[in-house]
XYZ file of N, CA and C in Angstrom:
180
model
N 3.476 2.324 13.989
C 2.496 1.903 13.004
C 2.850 2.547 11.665
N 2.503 1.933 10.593
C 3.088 2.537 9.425
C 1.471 2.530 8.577
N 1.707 3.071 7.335
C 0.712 3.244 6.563
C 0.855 3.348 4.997
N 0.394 2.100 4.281
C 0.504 2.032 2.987
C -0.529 2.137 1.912
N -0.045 2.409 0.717
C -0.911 2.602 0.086
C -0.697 1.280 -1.245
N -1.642 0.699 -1.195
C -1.495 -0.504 -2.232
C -2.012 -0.732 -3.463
N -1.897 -0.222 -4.527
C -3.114 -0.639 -5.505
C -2.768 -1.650 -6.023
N -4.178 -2.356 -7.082
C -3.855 -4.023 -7.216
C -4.812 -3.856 -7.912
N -4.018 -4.559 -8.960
C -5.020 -5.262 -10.829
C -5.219 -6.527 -10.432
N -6.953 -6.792 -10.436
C -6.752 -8.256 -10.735
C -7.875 -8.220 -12.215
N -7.187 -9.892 -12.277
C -7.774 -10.361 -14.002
C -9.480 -10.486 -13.293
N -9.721 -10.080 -14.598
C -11.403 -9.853 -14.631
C -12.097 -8.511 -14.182
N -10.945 -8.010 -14.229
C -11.826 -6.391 -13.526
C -10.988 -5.596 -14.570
N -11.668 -4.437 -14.856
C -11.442 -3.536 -15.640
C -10.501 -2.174 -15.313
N -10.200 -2.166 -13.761
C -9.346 -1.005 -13.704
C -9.071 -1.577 -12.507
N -7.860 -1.071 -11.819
C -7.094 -1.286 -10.782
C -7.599 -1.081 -9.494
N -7.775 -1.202 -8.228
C -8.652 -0.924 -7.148
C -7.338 -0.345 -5.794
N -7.487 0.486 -4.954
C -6.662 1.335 -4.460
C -7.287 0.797 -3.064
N -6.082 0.659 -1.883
C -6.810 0.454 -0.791
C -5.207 1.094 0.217
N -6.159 1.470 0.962
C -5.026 1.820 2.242
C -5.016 1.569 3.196
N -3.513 0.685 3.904
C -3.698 0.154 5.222
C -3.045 0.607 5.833
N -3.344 0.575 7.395
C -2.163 0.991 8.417
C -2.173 0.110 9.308
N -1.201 -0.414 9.887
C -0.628 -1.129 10.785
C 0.612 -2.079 11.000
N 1.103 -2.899 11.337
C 2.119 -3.217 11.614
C 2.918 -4.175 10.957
N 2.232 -4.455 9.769
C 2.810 -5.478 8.908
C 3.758 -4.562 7.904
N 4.765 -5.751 7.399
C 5.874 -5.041 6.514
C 5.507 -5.374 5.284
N 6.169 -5.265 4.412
C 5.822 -5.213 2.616
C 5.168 -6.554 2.732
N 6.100 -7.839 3.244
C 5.875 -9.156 2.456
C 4.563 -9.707 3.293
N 4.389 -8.886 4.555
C 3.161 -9.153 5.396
C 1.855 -8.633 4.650
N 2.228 -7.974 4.001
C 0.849 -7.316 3.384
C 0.767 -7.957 2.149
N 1.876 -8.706 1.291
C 1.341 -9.263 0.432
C 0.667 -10.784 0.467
N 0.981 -11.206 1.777
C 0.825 -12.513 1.946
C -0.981 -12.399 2.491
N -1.125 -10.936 3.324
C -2.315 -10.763 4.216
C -3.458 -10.554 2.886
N -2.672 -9.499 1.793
C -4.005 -9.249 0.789
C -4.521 -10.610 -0.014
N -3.157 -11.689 -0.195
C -3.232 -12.256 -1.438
C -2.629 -11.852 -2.492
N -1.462 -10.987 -2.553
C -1.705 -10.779 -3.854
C -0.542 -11.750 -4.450
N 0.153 -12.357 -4.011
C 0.785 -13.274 -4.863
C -0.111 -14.681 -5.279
N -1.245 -14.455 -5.168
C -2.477 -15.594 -6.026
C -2.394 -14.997 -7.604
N -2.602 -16.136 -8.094
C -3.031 -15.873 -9.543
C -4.099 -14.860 -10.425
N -4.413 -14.885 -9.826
C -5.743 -13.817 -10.140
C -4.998 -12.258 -10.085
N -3.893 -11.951 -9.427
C -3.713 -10.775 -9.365
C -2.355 -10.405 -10.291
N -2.907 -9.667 -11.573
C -1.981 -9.206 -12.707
C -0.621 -8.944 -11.756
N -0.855 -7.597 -11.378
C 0.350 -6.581 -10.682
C 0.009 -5.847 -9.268
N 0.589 -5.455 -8.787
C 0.507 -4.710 -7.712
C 1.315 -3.512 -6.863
N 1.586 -2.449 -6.679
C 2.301 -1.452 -6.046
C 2.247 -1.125 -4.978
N 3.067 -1.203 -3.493
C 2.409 -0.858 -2.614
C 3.667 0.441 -2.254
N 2.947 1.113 -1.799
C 4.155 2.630 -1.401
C 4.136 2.943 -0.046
N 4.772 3.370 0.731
C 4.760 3.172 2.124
C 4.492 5.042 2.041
N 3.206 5.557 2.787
C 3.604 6.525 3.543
C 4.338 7.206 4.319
N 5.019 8.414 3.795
C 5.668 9.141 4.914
C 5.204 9.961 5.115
N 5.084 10.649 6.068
C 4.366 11.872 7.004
C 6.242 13.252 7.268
N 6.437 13.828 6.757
C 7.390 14.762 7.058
C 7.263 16.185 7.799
N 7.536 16.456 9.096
C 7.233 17.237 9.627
C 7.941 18.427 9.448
N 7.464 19.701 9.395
C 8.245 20.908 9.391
C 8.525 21.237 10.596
N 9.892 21.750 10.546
C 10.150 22.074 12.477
C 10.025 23.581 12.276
N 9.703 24.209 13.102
C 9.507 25.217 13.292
C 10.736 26.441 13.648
N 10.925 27.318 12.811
C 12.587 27.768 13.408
C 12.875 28.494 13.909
N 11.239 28.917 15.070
C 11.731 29.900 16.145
C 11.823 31.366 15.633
N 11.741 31.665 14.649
C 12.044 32.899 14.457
C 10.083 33.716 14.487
N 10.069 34.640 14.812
C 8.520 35.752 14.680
C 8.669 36.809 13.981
């Protein structure tokens, strides 16, 4: 499962609106699922979460 973060201008609103999804769709799945290639929507960014784990190096 993955997890993105999307924000999206649309015309008629005054500031940009932020939403975050997780699940199994890829970039062009999520743009087709939000809409945002409709007219109404100026621009859009979506950034994929990464999660980076520290390994631990054993040492006390």
């Amino acid at each position: 499962m993955k997890e993105y973060i999307i924000i999206t201008k649309e015309r008629n609103r005054p500031n940009p609106i932020k939403t975050v999804y997780s699940g199994n769709l890829d970039k062009d799945g999520i743009i087709e699922f939000f809409g945002l290639h409709h007219s109404d929507v100026e621009w859009y960014r979506i950034s994929e979460v990464v999660i980076i784990e520290e390994k631990e190096n054993g040492t006390d």
